[in-house]
Structures are given as C-alpha cells and as structure tokens.
Short mmCIF file of C-alpha atoms and ligand atoms in Angstrom, two decimals:
data_model
loop_
_atom_site.label_atom_id
_atom_site.label_comp_id
_atom_site.label_asym_id
_atom_site.label_seq_id
_atom_site.Cartn_x
_atom_site.Cartn_y
_atom_site.Cartn_z
CA MET A 1 105.84 -85.35 -206.62
CA THR A 2 107.46 -87.48 -203.91
CA GLU A 3 105.60 -87.75 -200.62
CA PHE A 4 107.64 -87.09 -197.44
CA ASP A 5 106.47 -86.67 -193.85
CA ALA A 6 109.22 -84.13 -193.13
CA VAL A 7 112.46 -82.81 -194.66
CA TRP A 8 115.63 -81.48 -193.00
CA LEU A 9 117.53 -79.04 -195.26
CA ASN A 10 120.95 -77.30 -195.25
CA ALA A 11 122.45 -80.06 -193.13
CA ASN A 12 125.90 -81.60 -193.05
CA LEU A 13 125.28 -85.34 -192.80
CA ALA A 14 127.70 -87.66 -190.97
CA THR A 15 126.09 -90.80 -192.38
CA MET A 16 128.74 -93.09 -190.77
CA GLN A 17 128.38 -95.31 -193.83
CA ALA A 18 131.51 -97.01 -195.16
CA GLY A 19 133.13 -95.21 -198.07
CA SER A 20 135.78 -92.74 -199.10
CA GLU A 21 134.54 -89.73 -197.16
CA PRO A 22 135.48 -89.52 -193.47
CA TYR A 23 132.34 -90.05 -191.36
CA GLY A 24 130.53 -90.88 -194.65
CA ALA A 25 130.02 -87.13 -194.80
CA ILE A 26 127.64 -85.38 -197.19
CA THR A 27 127.94 -81.60 -196.95
CA ASP A 28 125.11 -79.18 -197.79
CA GLY A 29 122.77 -82.12 -197.70
CA ALA A 30 119.16 -82.97 -196.96
CA ILE A 31 117.35 -85.87 -195.36
CA ALA A 32 113.71 -86.81 -195.89
CA VAL A 33 111.58 -89.01 -193.68
CA ARG A 34 108.51 -91.14 -194.33
CA ASP A 35 106.71 -93.54 -191.97
CA GLY A 36 109.48 -93.26 -189.38
CA ARG A 37 112.20 -94.30 -191.81
CA ILE A 38 114.76 -92.39 -193.89
CA ALA A 39 113.15 -92.11 -197.32
CA TRP A 40 115.90 -90.08 -198.98
CA LEU A 41 119.25 -88.44 -198.13
CA GLY A 42 121.98 -86.80 -200.18
CA PRO A 43 123.14 -83.45 -201.54
CA LYS A 44 120.34 -80.90 -201.23
CA SER A 45 120.72 -80.14 -204.97
CA GLU A 46 119.56 -83.71 -205.75
CA LEU A 47 116.51 -83.70 -203.47
CA PRO A 48 113.51 -85.07 -205.40
CA ALA A 49 110.62 -82.68 -206.02
CA PHE A 50 108.10 -82.68 -203.17
CA ASP A 51 105.26 -80.48 -201.99
CA ALA A 52 107.14 -77.95 -199.85
CA LEU A 53 103.87 -76.26 -198.87
CA SER A 54 102.40 -79.29 -197.12
CA THR A 55 105.62 -80.93 -195.88
CA PRO A 56 107.16 -79.83 -192.55
CA LEU A 57 110.60 -78.38 -193.30
CA TYR A 58 113.50 -77.94 -190.89
CA ASP A 59 116.35 -75.62 -191.88
CA VAL A 60 119.37 -77.03 -190.05
CA GLN A 61 121.49 -73.98 -191.03
CA GLY A 62 124.69 -75.90 -191.68
CA GLN A 63 124.67 -77.92 -188.46
CA TRP A 64 125.64 -81.62 -188.41
CA LEU A 65 123.27 -84.57 -188.35
CA LEU A 66 124.55 -87.88 -186.96
CA PRO A 67 122.78 -91.21 -186.51
CA GLY A 68 121.13 -91.70 -183.14
CA LEU A 69 123.89 -92.87 -180.78
CA ILE A 70 123.87 -96.46 -179.55
CA ASP A 71 125.12 -97.53 -176.10
CA CYS A 72 125.72 -101.25 -176.73
CA HIS A 73 126.86 -102.29 -173.23
CA THR A 74 125.09 -101.15 -170.05
CA HIS A 75 123.98 -102.58 -166.71
CA LEU A 76 121.54 -99.66 -166.49
CA VAL A 77 118.93 -101.37 -164.26
CA TYR A 78 120.27 -101.81 -160.74
CA GLY A 79 119.54 -100.83 -157.13
CA GLY A 80 121.76 -99.12 -154.60
CA ASN A 81 125.22 -97.70 -155.24
CA ARG A 82 128.79 -98.57 -154.33
CA ALA A 83 130.23 -95.19 -153.32
CA ASN A 84 131.62 -96.88 -150.19
CA GLU A 85 133.68 -99.24 -152.33
CA PHE A 86 134.88 -96.26 -154.35
CA GLU A 87 136.32 -94.87 -151.12
CA MET A 88 137.84 -98.27 -150.23
CA ARG A 89 139.51 -98.52 -153.61
CA LEU A 90 140.89 -95.00 -153.26
CA GLN A 91 142.49 -96.24 -150.06
CA GLY A 92 144.15 -99.10 -151.92
CA ALA A 93 141.68 -102.02 -151.82
CA SER A 94 141.55 -103.88 -155.16
CA TYR A 95 138.33 -104.62 -157.10
CA GLU A 96 139.03 -108.33 -156.75
CA ALA A 97 139.70 -108.11 -152.99
CA ILE A 98 136.44 -106.23 -152.42
CA ALA A 99 134.57 -108.82 -154.50
CA LYS A 100 136.17 -111.72 -152.58
CA ALA A 101 135.16 -110.01 -149.31
CA GLY A 102 131.50 -110.17 -150.42
CA GLY A 103 131.29 -106.69 -151.84
CA GLY A 104 131.31 -105.86 -155.51
CA ILE A 105 128.60 -107.38 -157.66
CA ARG A 106 127.06 -109.17 -154.66
CA ALA A 107 126.47 -105.85 -152.89
CA THR A 108 124.45 -104.65 -155.87
CA VAL A 109 122.67 -108.00 -156.08
CA ASN A 110 121.41 -107.49 -152.52
CA ALA A 111 120.25 -103.94 -153.29
CA THR A 112 118.59 -104.98 -156.54
CA ARG A 113 116.78 -107.94 -154.98
CA GLU A 114 115.46 -105.61 -152.24
CA ALA A 115 114.33 -102.91 -154.69
CA SER A 116 110.80 -103.14 -156.12
CA ALA A 117 110.24 -103.22 -159.87
CA GLU A 118 108.75 -99.72 -159.58
CA GLN A 119 111.86 -98.42 -157.84
CA LEU A 120 114.12 -100.02 -160.47
CA PHE A 121 111.93 -98.54 -163.22
CA VAL A 122 112.29 -94.99 -161.83
CA LEU A 123 116.05 -95.36 -161.46
CA GLY A 124 116.34 -96.79 -164.98
CA LYS A 125 114.17 -94.08 -166.49
CA ASP A 126 116.35 -91.35 -164.98
CA ARG A 127 119.45 -92.98 -166.51
CA LEU A 128 117.75 -93.37 -169.89
CA ASN A 129 116.71 -89.71 -169.80
CA ALA A 130 120.34 -88.74 -169.22
CA LEU A 131 121.43 -90.82 -172.22
CA LEU A 132 118.57 -89.41 -174.34
CA SER A 133 119.80 -85.87 -173.62
CA GLN A 134 123.16 -86.96 -175.08
CA GLY A 135 121.59 -88.11 -178.37
CA VAL A 136 121.32 -91.81 -177.53
CA THR A 137 118.45 -93.63 -179.25
CA GLU A 138 119.30 -97.33 -178.65
CA VAL A 139 120.53 -98.91 -175.40
CA GLU A 140 121.44 -102.44 -174.40
CA ILE A 141 120.44 -103.33 -170.83
CA LYS A 142 121.83 -106.42 -169.09
CA SER A 143 120.39 -108.39 -166.22
CA GLY A 144 122.93 -109.87 -163.80
CA TYR A 145 122.14 -108.25 -160.47
CA GLY A 146 119.32 -110.64 -159.63
CA LEU A 147 120.99 -114.09 -159.88
CA ASP A 148 117.81 -115.94 -159.03
CA LEU A 149 114.85 -116.53 -161.31
CA ALA A 150 112.45 -114.03 -159.73
CA SER A 151 115.03 -111.23 -159.52
CA GLU A 152 116.48 -111.75 -163.00
CA GLN A 153 112.92 -111.82 -164.31
CA LYS A 154 112.19 -108.58 -162.42
CA MET A 155 115.23 -106.86 -163.97
CA LEU A 156 114.38 -107.96 -167.50
CA GLN A 157 110.70 -107.06 -167.11
CA VAL A 158 111.75 -103.58 -165.95
CA ALA A 159 113.94 -103.26 -169.05
CA ARG A 160 111.03 -104.29 -171.27
CA GLU A 161 108.71 -101.88 -169.43
CA LEU A 162 111.18 -99.03 -169.89
CA ALA A 163 111.04 -99.70 -173.64
CA VAL A 164 107.27 -99.22 -173.53
CA HIS A 165 107.43 -95.92 -171.67
CA HIS A 166 110.57 -94.36 -173.15
CA PRO A 167 111.49 -93.35 -176.74
CA ILE A 168 114.87 -95.12 -176.58
CA ARG A 169 114.79 -98.62 -178.13
CA ILE A 170 116.04 -101.20 -175.62
CA HIS A 171 117.84 -104.50 -176.24
CA THR A 172 117.93 -106.89 -173.28
CA THR A 173 120.81 -109.22 -172.48
CA PHE A 174 120.70 -112.05 -169.96
CA LEU A 175 123.75 -111.93 -167.67
CA GLY A 176 122.76 -114.47 -165.06
CA ALA A 177 126.37 -115.67 -165.31
CA HIS A 178 127.63 -112.44 -163.77
CA ALA A 179 128.60 -113.77 -160.33
CA LEU A 180 127.89 -116.73 -158.03
CA PRO A 181 124.80 -115.95 -155.93
CA PRO A 182 124.86 -116.57 -152.16
CA GLU A 183 122.50 -119.56 -152.56
CA PHE A 184 125.15 -121.50 -154.46
CA SER A 185 128.59 -122.54 -153.29
CA ASP A 186 129.45 -124.46 -156.45
CA SER A 187 129.71 -122.54 -159.72
CA ASP A 188 129.11 -125.64 -161.86
CA ALA A 189 125.83 -126.24 -160.07
CA TYR A 190 124.86 -122.62 -160.68
CA ILE A 191 125.69 -122.91 -164.37
CA ASP A 192 123.47 -126.05 -164.44
CA TYR A 193 120.66 -123.99 -162.88
CA LEU A 194 121.13 -121.23 -165.43
CA CYS A 195 121.16 -123.64 -168.37
CA GLN A 196 118.39 -125.98 -167.24
CA THR A 197 116.02 -123.54 -165.53
CA MET A 198 116.64 -119.79 -165.59
CA LEU A 199 117.66 -119.16 -169.18
CA PRO A 200 114.97 -121.36 -170.82
CA GLU A 201 112.23 -119.91 -168.62
CA LEU A 202 113.17 -116.26 -169.18
CA HIS A 203 113.49 -116.95 -172.89
CA ARG A 204 110.02 -118.54 -172.84
CA GLN A 205 108.75 -115.26 -171.37
CA GLN A 206 110.38 -113.45 -174.32
CA LEU A 207 112.51 -111.32 -172.00
CA ILE A 208 115.91 -111.98 -173.61
CA ASP A 209 117.45 -110.70 -176.84
CA ALA A 210 121.02 -111.96 -176.21
CA VAL A 211 123.09 -113.90 -173.64
CA ASP A 212 126.24 -112.62 -171.92
CA VAL A 213 128.71 -114.11 -169.44
CA PHE A 214 131.44 -112.73 -167.19
CA CYS A 215 134.27 -114.97 -168.38
CA GLU A 216 137.01 -114.18 -165.86
CA GLY A 217 138.96 -115.62 -162.97
CA ILE A 218 136.56 -113.98 -160.51
CA GLY A 219 133.66 -114.90 -162.80
CA PHE A 220 133.08 -118.06 -164.83
CA SER A 221 135.50 -120.30 -166.73
CA VAL A 222 135.63 -120.82 -170.48
CA GLU A 223 134.15 -124.32 -170.00
CA GLN A 224 131.25 -122.92 -167.96
CA SER A 225 130.79 -120.12 -170.51
CA ARG A 226 130.71 -122.72 -173.27
CA ARG A 227 127.90 -124.61 -171.56
CA LEU A 228 125.89 -121.41 -171.29
CA PHE A 229 126.55 -120.58 -174.96
CA GLU A 230 125.45 -124.07 -176.02
CA THR A 231 122.15 -123.54 -174.23
CA ALA A 232 121.79 -120.09 -175.81
CA LYS A 233 122.44 -121.64 -179.21
CA THR A 234 119.73 -124.27 -178.75
CA LEU A 235 117.33 -121.44 -177.85
CA GLY A 236 118.38 -119.45 -180.93
CA LEU A 237 119.84 -116.59 -178.86
CA PRO A 238 123.00 -114.70 -179.89
CA VAL A 239 125.89 -114.54 -177.43
CA LYS A 240 128.50 -112.10 -176.18
CA ALA A 241 130.91 -112.00 -173.25
CA HIS A 242 132.72 -109.81 -170.79
CA ALA A 243 136.07 -111.21 -171.86
CA GLU A 244 139.78 -110.63 -171.19
CA GLN A 245 138.96 -107.81 -168.78
CA LEU A 246 141.42 -108.73 -166.01
CA SER A 247 143.24 -111.70 -167.60
CA ASN A 248 143.28 -113.81 -170.76
CA LEU A 249 141.12 -116.94 -170.43
CA GLY A 250 140.23 -117.14 -174.12
CA GLY A 251 136.67 -115.86 -173.68
CA SER A 252 136.84 -113.72 -176.82
CA ALA A 253 137.84 -116.72 -178.95
CA LEU A 254 134.94 -118.65 -177.44
CA VAL A 255 132.49 -115.92 -178.48
CA ALA A 256 133.99 -116.05 -181.98
CA GLU A 257 133.67 -119.85 -182.03
CA PHE A 258 129.92 -119.40 -181.47
CA GLY A 259 129.70 -116.65 -184.08
CA GLY A 260 128.87 -114.31 -181.22
CA LEU A 261 128.00 -110.63 -181.42
CA SER A 262 130.79 -109.12 -179.33
CA ALA A 263 133.63 -109.57 -176.87
CA ASP A 264 133.62 -106.74 -174.37
CA HIS A 265 136.38 -105.08 -172.29
CA ILE A 266 139.21 -107.10 -173.96
CA GLU A 267 142.13 -105.30 -172.31
CA TYR A 268 144.01 -108.64 -172.22
CA LEU A 269 142.98 -109.86 -175.69
CA ASP A 270 145.82 -111.50 -177.67
CA GLU A 271 146.45 -111.92 -181.41
CA ALA A 272 144.86 -115.37 -181.54
CA GLY A 273 141.70 -113.91 -180.06
CA VAL A 274 141.76 -110.99 -182.49
CA GLN A 275 142.17 -113.36 -185.44
CA ALA A 276 139.26 -115.49 -184.24
CA MET A 277 137.05 -112.41 -183.83
CA ALA A 278 138.02 -111.11 -187.29
CA LYS A 279 137.11 -114.46 -188.86
CA ALA A 280 133.76 -114.60 -187.08
CA GLY A 281 132.81 -110.93 -187.51
CA THR A 282 132.65 -110.50 -183.74
CA VAL A 283 132.75 -106.88 -182.59
CA ALA A 284 135.33 -105.62 -180.06
CA VAL A 285 133.47 -103.53 -177.50
CA LEU A 286 135.78 -101.08 -175.74
CA LEU A 287 134.73 -99.91 -172.28
CA PRO A 288 137.05 -97.02 -171.40
CA GLY A 289 134.90 -96.02 -168.42
CA ALA A 290 135.76 -99.25 -166.58
CA PHE A 291 139.41 -98.95 -167.65
CA TYR A 292 139.48 -95.44 -166.19
CA PHE A 293 137.49 -96.14 -163.03
CA LEU A 294 139.52 -99.25 -162.15
CA LYS A 295 142.72 -97.38 -162.96
CA GLU A 296 143.58 -100.23 -165.30
CA THR A 297 146.88 -99.92 -167.13
CA LYS A 298 146.61 -102.73 -169.68
CA LYS A 299 145.10 -101.30 -172.87
CA PRO A 300 143.12 -103.28 -175.47
CA PRO A 301 145.23 -104.25 -178.56
CA ILE A 302 143.93 -101.47 -180.81
CA GLU A 303 146.65 -101.87 -183.45
CA LEU A 304 145.87 -105.60 -183.77
CA LEU A 305 142.15 -104.87 -184.01
CA ARG A 306 142.85 -102.36 -186.78
CA ARG A 307 145.22 -104.71 -188.60
CA TYR A 308 142.65 -107.52 -188.66
CA GLN A 309 139.81 -105.04 -189.31
CA VAL A 310 137.79 -106.07 -186.26
CA PRO A 311 134.97 -103.52 -185.83
CA MET A 312 135.43 -101.56 -182.59
CA ALA A 313 132.45 -100.33 -180.60
CA VAL A 314 132.55 -97.99 -177.59
CA ALA A 315 130.06 -98.09 -174.70
CA THR A 316 129.55 -96.77 -171.18
CA ASP A 317 129.41 -100.15 -169.34
CA LEU A 318 127.16 -98.13 -167.00
CA ASN A 319 127.20 -100.08 -163.72
CA PRO A 320 127.63 -99.16 -160.04
CA GLY A 321 130.93 -100.97 -159.56
CA THR A 322 133.37 -100.35 -162.39
CA SER A 323 131.76 -97.62 -164.49
CA PRO A 324 129.20 -95.45 -162.70
CA LEU A 325 129.45 -93.08 -165.67
CA CYS A 326 126.14 -92.42 -167.45
CA ASN A 327 127.77 -90.43 -170.22
CA LEU A 328 128.32 -91.88 -173.70
CA PRO A 329 129.97 -88.79 -175.23
CA LEU A 330 132.57 -88.90 -172.45
CA MET A 331 133.41 -92.47 -173.54
CA LEU A 332 134.19 -91.10 -177.01
CA ASN A 333 136.77 -88.76 -175.52
CA MET A 334 138.21 -91.52 -173.29
CA ALA A 335 138.41 -94.00 -176.19
CA CYS A 336 140.63 -91.48 -177.99
CA THR A 337 142.70 -90.23 -175.05
CA PHE A 338 143.22 -93.65 -173.38
CA PHE A 339 143.10 -96.06 -176.35
CA ALA A 340 144.28 -93.76 -179.18
CA LEU A 341 141.19 -94.24 -181.33
CA THR A 342 140.66 -91.55 -183.94
CA PRO A 343 137.54 -89.41 -183.48
CA GLU A 344 136.01 -91.14 -186.51
CA GLU A 345 136.72 -94.60 -185.02
CA ALA A 346 135.19 -93.46 -181.74
CA LEU A 347 132.02 -92.18 -183.44
CA LEU A 348 131.78 -95.40 -185.48
CA GLY A 349 131.98 -97.12 -182.10
CA VAL A 350 128.71 -95.58 -180.95
CA THR A 351 126.94 -95.81 -184.30
CA ARG A 352 127.52 -98.41 -187.03
CA HIS A 353 129.77 -100.75 -185.00
CA ALA A 354 127.60 -100.50 -181.90
CA ALA A 355 124.62 -101.53 -184.03
CA THR A 356 126.58 -104.56 -185.24
CA ALA A 357 127.44 -105.46 -181.63
CA LEU A 358 123.70 -105.68 -180.94
CA GLY A 359 122.78 -107.39 -184.18
CA ILE A 360 120.80 -104.31 -185.31
CA ARG A 361 120.48 -103.76 -189.06
CA ASP A 362 118.17 -100.74 -189.23
CA ALA A 363 120.13 -98.23 -187.14
CA GLY A 364 123.65 -96.94 -186.65
CA THR A 365 123.97 -95.16 -190.01
CA LEU A 366 122.00 -92.57 -191.95
CA ALA A 367 120.83 -94.75 -194.84
CA ILE A 368 117.66 -95.11 -196.88
CA GLY A 369 115.35 -97.55 -195.12
CA SER A 370 117.02 -97.13 -191.72
CA LYS A 371 114.99 -95.86 -188.80
CA ALA A 372 114.83 -92.08 -188.89
CA ASN A 373 116.85 -91.72 -185.68
CA PHE A 374 119.27 -88.82 -185.80
CA GLY A 375 120.62 -85.93 -183.75
CA CYS A 376 121.22 -82.38 -184.92
CA TYR A 377 124.35 -80.86 -183.39
CA ALA A 378 125.61 -77.26 -183.32
CA ILE A 379 129.16 -78.22 -184.27
CA SER A 380 131.46 -77.29 -187.14
CA GLN A 381 132.87 -80.84 -187.52
CA PRO A 382 131.98 -84.30 -186.10
CA ALA A 383 135.24 -84.52 -184.12
CA GLU A 384 133.90 -81.78 -181.83
CA LEU A 385 131.52 -84.34 -180.28
CA VAL A 386 134.56 -86.35 -179.20
CA TYR A 387 136.82 -83.45 -178.27
CA GLN A 388 134.55 -81.20 -176.18
CA GLN A 389 132.66 -82.54 -173.16
CA GLY A 390 130.16 -80.99 -170.77
CA VAL A 391 128.62 -78.48 -173.18
CA ASN A 392 125.73 -80.20 -174.93
CA SER A 393 125.72 -79.32 -178.64
CA LEU A 394 122.60 -81.43 -179.34
CA ARG A 395 119.90 -79.11 -180.66
CA GLN A 396 117.29 -81.63 -181.79
CA LEU A 397 116.85 -85.39 -181.46
CA VAL A 398 114.64 -87.27 -183.90
CA ILE A 399 113.41 -90.80 -183.19
CA ALA A 400 111.33 -92.63 -185.80
CA GLY A 401 111.03 -89.36 -187.69
CA GLN A 402 109.59 -87.42 -184.76
CA ALA A 403 111.46 -84.73 -182.82
CA VAL A 404 111.58 -85.80 -179.15
CA PRO A 405 111.61 -83.32 -176.25
CA LEU A 406 115.00 -83.22 -174.56
O1 DI6 B 501 131.10 -104.38 -160.36
C1 DI6 B 501 129.99 -104.54 -160.91
O2 DI6 B 501 128.89 -104.30 -160.37
C2 DI6 B 501 129.94 -105.02 -162.36
C3 DI6 B 501 131.24 -104.88 -163.03
C4 DI6 B 501 131.13 -105.28 -164.46
N1 DI6 B 501 130.68 -106.59 -164.58
C5 DI6 B 501 131.59 -107.32 -165.19
O3 DI6 B 501 131.44 -108.49 -165.47
N2 DI6 B 501 132.68 -106.58 -165.50
C6 DI6 B 501 132.47 -105.35 -165.10
O4 DI6 B 501 133.24 -104.41 -165.22
FE1 FE B 502 129.78 -104.76 -168.16
#
C-alpha cells in the first residue's frame, strides 16, 4: 500500500507541463500529496492502491485543478498612492513629464521612506491576501522605493517578514536602480554607490534573491545596467531588467548576455533582442497592466517571441504608478485581448513560464516532486479563468499540501 497524506479524486488536471495535450491536461484524474509535495498524479484509474480509510480524500467532482499561480513581477511593498497623478495623466500629462517634474517614482519613494516597516507590512499583507484569494501561491517583490541603504533594507526586510507570516512564497528582487534618489545628482555616482555599498551589504544580510534595473531613458543606461549586473554576477545573484518599456536601449539583450532570468515590459523589443533572449533562455515578462494604464500603443513582439520560442510570462507589475492593479487573473484577460496571447499561453505565463522567470524549479506545473501548490476551480475548461473576470471560481487553494483559508 502506498502512503499518501491526502488524495484529490475526480479532478481534471491542467498540469501545464509541456506535451501534446493543451494545458498538459489529464481528465478524470487524481493527485496525491505527501510531505507537502506531489507524490503522484495521473488518470484516476491508474492511482496506486492506498489506505482510503485513513487517508483524507477530496472529491473534486469534475472541477479543474491548476498549479498555484505565480506573479513574477510586482512592486507590492510601497507606501502612499499616486491617484493624483492618475488625474493629471487623464488631463493629458505624460508619465515622463510627471516623473521629470519630481513626481512618479520619487513621490512613492518619499511615501515609502516615511512609512514604518509595520505600516508597509500591513499594506503588503493586504495585497498578498488579495492575490491569495485569486489562487496565487508565489510572488516576486521588488525593492526600489527606498533608494538609500536604510530604506531599501526596510523594504526587503518587510518582504522577508511577509514570507514568514503569509502562506505565499516570496522571492525578493533588489531594484535600487529604479530611479535617481534626491541625494544624488549624478547617476554614475549613484550606480557606484549601489555597486560598492548598497548591493553588497543587502546581499550580506541575505535579503536579495535577484537583481533588477530600470534600463530606460528616464532610468539607467545600458552601460550603468551592465555595471550593476557585473556586481550581481560577482555576488552570485541572477539578474533581470525592466527593458524596452518606453524605447529600445538594448536592455533585453544585456540581460541575455548575462544569462539573466527575464526581460520585462519589452514593448519596444526588436528581433535582435528576441534572438539574444532565445539563445540565453531569458523569459519575456509581459506586463499588460502597465500597457493598459499608461495607454501605451506599442505592443510587445509576440509573433517574434513565438517564432524564436522565447517563454512568455505574464505578471501584474503591481505598483502605484503604472499598474495599481492587484489582480493577476485580469492580466490573463488583458494579455489575450491586448497582446493576442492564446488562453493557454496566458496561463503558461502565470505558471510554468513565471516559475522560470524567477528561477524556480519546484513550482509552476503539477508534477511529481513539485510543491503541492494547486487551486481547485469551478470551471468547465481552463480558458474560463482567462475569459471571465470578477466572479471568483476558486473553490479551494492548497499550499504545501494543506488547504489554506481564503
Ligand atoms: O511609476 C512607478 O512607481 C514604477 C513604474 C514601474 N517601474 C518601472 O521601472 N517601470 C514601471 O512601469
Ligand atoms: Fe515593474
């Protein structure tokens, strides 16, 4: 008799594994859990013998099980809000003009520096709870609204603390190179400070899982990004970038040159950048919330990404300036309606490909040995999760083999 901690029966499994079946689907299936991991999955008829009397059983009654969703790009910890700038932009002010006038990221930097760690924790927990209710089980959280050592440290410590007190697994990313702080007038000097002081110290405190940079005309140049990536490499940290969001500086190709995890936004990505990403295995992270909220018109080169088989991930980019949208399922719908992804591509974007964008190997698909993180949805087909918004079809969320209260 095989020992399981629990078994889910009569389930349709969207494993999201590569293969011939769309969504890696297994109909009339079962999934068995042991020690927080998936111990077995497959057609119910092939389920190994186990002691049904002593093993908790869940009859899913033909509903669909999907891997826990992964939001691979968020700025979830931040103070204040930028509703005022939303009004200004509706009256015609551009994102860049507001940033140049001292608003934008700097406005949130001020609010985040003023907020206590406790206040940031409460705000972050509320946002994580919203994502949890949507079936999200892994979230990436960036720094980047502190821009000095104490404040960046505060942000990253809050992210680590949220991981202790919340069932969602959290991956931290250092984004000190998000904007030039008021204490610096020279961006090269600030990059020196990041490379020589801030990044090594925060890494020493084990607060960083990856390094990001805003590689853009209103952010940092490719040369400055390269210096940051070289420091990350010496520290053994993987890299990613906000790249080709408003123009094409070649940030995506730089990430690929460093074998980086992902290039994110990429509305202005060109074929050379796509080829470099394909060669390096760098993931294209699509952020339709920012595209929508900025009323951007330039779309990422989806056909090129498909042709060169660059994995596409989809994320909220939750942040107070360009994507105050704490809703990952909505991003699925936007990725299809704005960028013409198929529903399967969109769901891969918040499961298997999102895991790759974070360097995660034990989540993102339903597979033996993966963490037993999955959601049970009252839907008749996976595409419904992409198509219908606002009505929550999640009936049960399991993290590490345990059902979590929603
Ligand atoms: O406006 C903000 O607060 C962040 C915007 C966000 N950061 C970045 O580098 N690109 C973005 O869309
Ligand atoms: Fe972002």
